[in-house]
Short mmCIF file of C-alpha atoms in Angstrom, two decimals:
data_model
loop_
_atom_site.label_atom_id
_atom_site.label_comp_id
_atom_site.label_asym_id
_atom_site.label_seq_id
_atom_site.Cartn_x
_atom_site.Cartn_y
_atom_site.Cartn_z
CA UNK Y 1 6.78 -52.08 -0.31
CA UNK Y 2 7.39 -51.34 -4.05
CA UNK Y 3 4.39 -49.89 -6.29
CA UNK Y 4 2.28 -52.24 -7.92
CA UNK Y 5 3.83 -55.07 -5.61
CA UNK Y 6 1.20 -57.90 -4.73
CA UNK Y 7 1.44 -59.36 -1.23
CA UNK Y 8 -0.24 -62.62 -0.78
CA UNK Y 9 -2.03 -63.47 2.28
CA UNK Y 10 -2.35 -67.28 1.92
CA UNK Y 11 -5.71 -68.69 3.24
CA UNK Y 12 -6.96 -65.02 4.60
CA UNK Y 13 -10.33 -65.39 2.38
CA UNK Y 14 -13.52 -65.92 3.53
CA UNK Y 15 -13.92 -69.25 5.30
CA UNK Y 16 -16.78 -71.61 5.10
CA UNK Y 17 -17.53 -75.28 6.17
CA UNK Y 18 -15.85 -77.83 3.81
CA UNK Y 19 -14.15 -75.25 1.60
CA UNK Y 20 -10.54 -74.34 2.20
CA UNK Y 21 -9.92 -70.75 2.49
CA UNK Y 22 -8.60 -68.79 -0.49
CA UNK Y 23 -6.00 -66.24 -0.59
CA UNK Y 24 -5.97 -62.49 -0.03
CA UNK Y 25 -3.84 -60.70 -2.77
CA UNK Y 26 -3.24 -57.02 -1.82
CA UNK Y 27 -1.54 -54.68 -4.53
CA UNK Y 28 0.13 -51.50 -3.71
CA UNK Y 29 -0.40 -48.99 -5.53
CA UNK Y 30 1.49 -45.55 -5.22
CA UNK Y 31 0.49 -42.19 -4.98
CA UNK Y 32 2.76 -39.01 -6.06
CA UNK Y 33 3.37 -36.82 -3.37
CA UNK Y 34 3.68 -32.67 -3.25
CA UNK Y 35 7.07 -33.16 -1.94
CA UNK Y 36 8.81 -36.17 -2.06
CA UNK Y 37 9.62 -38.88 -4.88
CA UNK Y 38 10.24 -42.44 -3.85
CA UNK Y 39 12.84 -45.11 -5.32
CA UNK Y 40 12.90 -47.82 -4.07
CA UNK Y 41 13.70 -47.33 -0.17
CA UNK Y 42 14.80 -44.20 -0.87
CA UNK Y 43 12.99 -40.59 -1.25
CA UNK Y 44 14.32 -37.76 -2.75
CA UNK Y 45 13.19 -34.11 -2.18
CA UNK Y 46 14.32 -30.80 -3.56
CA UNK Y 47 14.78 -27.54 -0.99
CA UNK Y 48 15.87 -23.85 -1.86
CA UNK Y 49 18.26 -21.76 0.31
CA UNK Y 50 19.40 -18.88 -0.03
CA UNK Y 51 23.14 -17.60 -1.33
CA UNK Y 52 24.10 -16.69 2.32
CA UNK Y 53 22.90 -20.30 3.26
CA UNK Y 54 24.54 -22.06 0.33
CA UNK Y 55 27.83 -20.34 1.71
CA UNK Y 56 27.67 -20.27 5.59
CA UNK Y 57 25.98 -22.69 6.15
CA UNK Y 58 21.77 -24.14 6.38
CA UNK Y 59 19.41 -25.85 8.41
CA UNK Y 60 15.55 -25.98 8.32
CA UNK Y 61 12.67 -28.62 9.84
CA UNK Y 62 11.62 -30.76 7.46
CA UNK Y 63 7.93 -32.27 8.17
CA UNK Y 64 8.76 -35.97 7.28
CA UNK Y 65 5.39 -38.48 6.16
CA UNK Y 66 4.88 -39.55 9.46
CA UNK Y 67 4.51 -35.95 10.23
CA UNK Y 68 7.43 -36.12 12.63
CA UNK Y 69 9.83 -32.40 12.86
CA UNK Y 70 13.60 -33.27 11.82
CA UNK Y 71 15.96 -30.39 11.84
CA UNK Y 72 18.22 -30.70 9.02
CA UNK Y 73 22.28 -29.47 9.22
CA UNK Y 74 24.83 -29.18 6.81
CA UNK Y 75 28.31 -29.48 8.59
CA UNK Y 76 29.56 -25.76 9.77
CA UNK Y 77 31.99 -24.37 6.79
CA UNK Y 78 30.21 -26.52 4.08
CA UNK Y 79 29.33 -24.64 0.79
CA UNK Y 80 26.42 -26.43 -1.30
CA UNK Y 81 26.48 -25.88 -4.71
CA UNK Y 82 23.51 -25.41 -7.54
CA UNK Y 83 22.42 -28.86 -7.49
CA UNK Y 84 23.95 -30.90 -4.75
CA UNK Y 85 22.56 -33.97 -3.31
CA UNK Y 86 22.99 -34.64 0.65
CA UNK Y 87 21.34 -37.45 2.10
CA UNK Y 88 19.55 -38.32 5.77
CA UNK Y 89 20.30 -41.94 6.54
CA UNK Y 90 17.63 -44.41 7.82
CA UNK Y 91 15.35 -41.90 6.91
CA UNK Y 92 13.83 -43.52 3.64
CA UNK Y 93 11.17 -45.72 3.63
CA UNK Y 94 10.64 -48.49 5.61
CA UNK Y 95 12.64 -51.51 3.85
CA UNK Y 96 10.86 -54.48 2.37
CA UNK Y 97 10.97 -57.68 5.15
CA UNK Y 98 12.94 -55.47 7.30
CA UNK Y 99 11.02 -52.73 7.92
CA UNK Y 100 12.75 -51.41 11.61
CA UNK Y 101 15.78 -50.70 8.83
CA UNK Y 102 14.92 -47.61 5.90
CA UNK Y 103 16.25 -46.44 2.86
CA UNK Y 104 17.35 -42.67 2.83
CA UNK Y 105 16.30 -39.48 2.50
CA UNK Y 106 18.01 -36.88 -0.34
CA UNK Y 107 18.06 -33.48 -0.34
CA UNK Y 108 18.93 -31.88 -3.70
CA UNK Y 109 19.57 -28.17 -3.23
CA UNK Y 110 18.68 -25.23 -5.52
CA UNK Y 111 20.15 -21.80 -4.57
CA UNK Y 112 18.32 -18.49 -4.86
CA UNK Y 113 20.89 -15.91 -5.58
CA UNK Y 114 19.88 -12.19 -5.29
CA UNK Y 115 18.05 -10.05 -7.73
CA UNK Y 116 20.03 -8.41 -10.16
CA UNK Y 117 20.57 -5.15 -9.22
CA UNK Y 118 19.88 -5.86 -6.20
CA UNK Y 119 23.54 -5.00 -4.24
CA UNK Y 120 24.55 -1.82 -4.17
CA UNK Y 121 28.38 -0.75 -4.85
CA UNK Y 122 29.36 -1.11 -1.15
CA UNK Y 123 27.94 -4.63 -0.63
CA UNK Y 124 29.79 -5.49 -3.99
CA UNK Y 125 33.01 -4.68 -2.58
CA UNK Y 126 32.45 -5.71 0.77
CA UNK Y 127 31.65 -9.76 -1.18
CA UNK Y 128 35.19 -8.77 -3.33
CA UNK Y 129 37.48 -8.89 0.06
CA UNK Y 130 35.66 -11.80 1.72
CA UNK Y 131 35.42 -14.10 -1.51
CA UNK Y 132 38.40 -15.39 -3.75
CA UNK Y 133 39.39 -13.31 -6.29
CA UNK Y 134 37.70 -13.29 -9.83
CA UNK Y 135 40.12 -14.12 -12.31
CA UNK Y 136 41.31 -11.53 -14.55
CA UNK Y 137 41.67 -12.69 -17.89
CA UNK Y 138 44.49 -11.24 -20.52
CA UNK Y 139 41.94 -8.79 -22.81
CA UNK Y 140 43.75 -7.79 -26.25
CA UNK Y 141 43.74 -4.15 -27.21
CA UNK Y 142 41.39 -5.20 -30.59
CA UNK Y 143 38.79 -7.10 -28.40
CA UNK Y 144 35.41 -6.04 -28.62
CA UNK Y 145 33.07 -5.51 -25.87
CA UNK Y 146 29.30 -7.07 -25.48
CA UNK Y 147 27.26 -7.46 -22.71
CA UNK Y 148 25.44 -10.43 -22.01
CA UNK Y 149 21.39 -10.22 -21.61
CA UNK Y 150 18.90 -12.56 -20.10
CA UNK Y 151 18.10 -15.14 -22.10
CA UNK Y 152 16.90 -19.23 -21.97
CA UNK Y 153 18.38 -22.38 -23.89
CA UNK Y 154 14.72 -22.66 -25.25
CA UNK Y 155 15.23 -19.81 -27.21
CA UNK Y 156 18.09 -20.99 -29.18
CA UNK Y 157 17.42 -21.17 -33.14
CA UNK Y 158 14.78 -19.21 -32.60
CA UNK Y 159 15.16 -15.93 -33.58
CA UNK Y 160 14.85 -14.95 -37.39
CA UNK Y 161 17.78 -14.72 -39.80
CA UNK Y 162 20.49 -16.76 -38.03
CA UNK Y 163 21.53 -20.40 -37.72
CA UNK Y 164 18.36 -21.15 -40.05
CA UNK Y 165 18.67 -24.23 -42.27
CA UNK Y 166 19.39 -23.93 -46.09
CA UNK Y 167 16.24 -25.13 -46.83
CA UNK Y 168 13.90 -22.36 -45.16
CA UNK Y 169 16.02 -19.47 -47.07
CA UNK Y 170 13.47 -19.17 -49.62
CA UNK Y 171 10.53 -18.63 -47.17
CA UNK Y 172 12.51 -16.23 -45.38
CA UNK Y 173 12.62 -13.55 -48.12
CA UNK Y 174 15.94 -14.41 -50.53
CA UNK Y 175 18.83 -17.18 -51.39
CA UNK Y 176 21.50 -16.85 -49.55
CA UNK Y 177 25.18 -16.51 -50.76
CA UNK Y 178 27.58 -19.89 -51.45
CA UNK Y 179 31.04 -20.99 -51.20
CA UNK Y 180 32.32 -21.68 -54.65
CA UNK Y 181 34.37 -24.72 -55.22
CA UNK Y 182 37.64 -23.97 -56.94
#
């Protein structure tokens, strides 16, 4: 059953002499759940694995709602990627009128990759000969180098004195320079 659905249970009421029974109206109402997130039939879960696991391979036991163990697979030589979605048939919810048939069960996969810093030089080579090549891209003699740092999208436009609007140049401390039109 959907949330908020109302099932009818026609002449269910209380019953007394002379007066036809009324109707029972039941509404469903949903509660949000630690793990999974229903729609529909269907429910959807997130699970981490490891890099290792995203690359050779995963299983784990999931502890479904009616508390029953399932081991979970992927296929032997699968790799999951950062956000992939795999999905358990006939193991959604129970389907509305038909409820020996379900909806199904997703997975969506996050992958915790190791701490930087964390492999030494040796295990960096030894992932170099099992893994396809980098690719080596054409560098020009005038290129200059930078190294990347940790960072988030939040903290785009954030930082003082660059990609400000026009308008705040005052309040910063100065005008800033124009084009001139010719």
């Amino acid at each position: 059953y959907a949330a908020c659905q109302k099932i009818t249970l026609s002449g269910e009421a209380d019953e007394s002499p002379g007066v036809l029974p009324g109707d029972v109206v039941v509404v469903i109402q949903q509660r949000e759940h630690e793990k999974f997130l229903r729609k529909g039939d269907d429910l959807l879960m997130s699970h981490t694995i490891t890099l290792v696991e995203a690359l050779t391979g995963t299983e784990f036991v999931l502890t479904h709602l009616d508390d029953r163990k399932i081991l979970v697979k992927t296929a032997a030589g699968e790799i999951v990627r950062p956000g992939d979605v795999k999905a358990l048939d006939e193991e959604g919810m129970p389907m509305h009128k038909n409820p020996f048939l379900k909806g199904r069960l997703f997975v969506k996969f996050d992958i915790e990759f190791p701490k930087s810093g964390s492999l030494d030089a040796a295990s960096m080579q030894k992932l170099t000969q099992v893994l396809p090549a980098r690719p080596m891209p054409s560098i020009p003699s005038d290129a200059e180098e930078h190294f990347l740092t940790a960072s988030s999208i939040d903290q785009m436009g954030q930082r003082g004195g660059h990609g400000h609007d026009d308008d705040d140049d005052e309040e910063h401390g100065g005008r800033r320079a124009r084009c001139a039109h010719q």
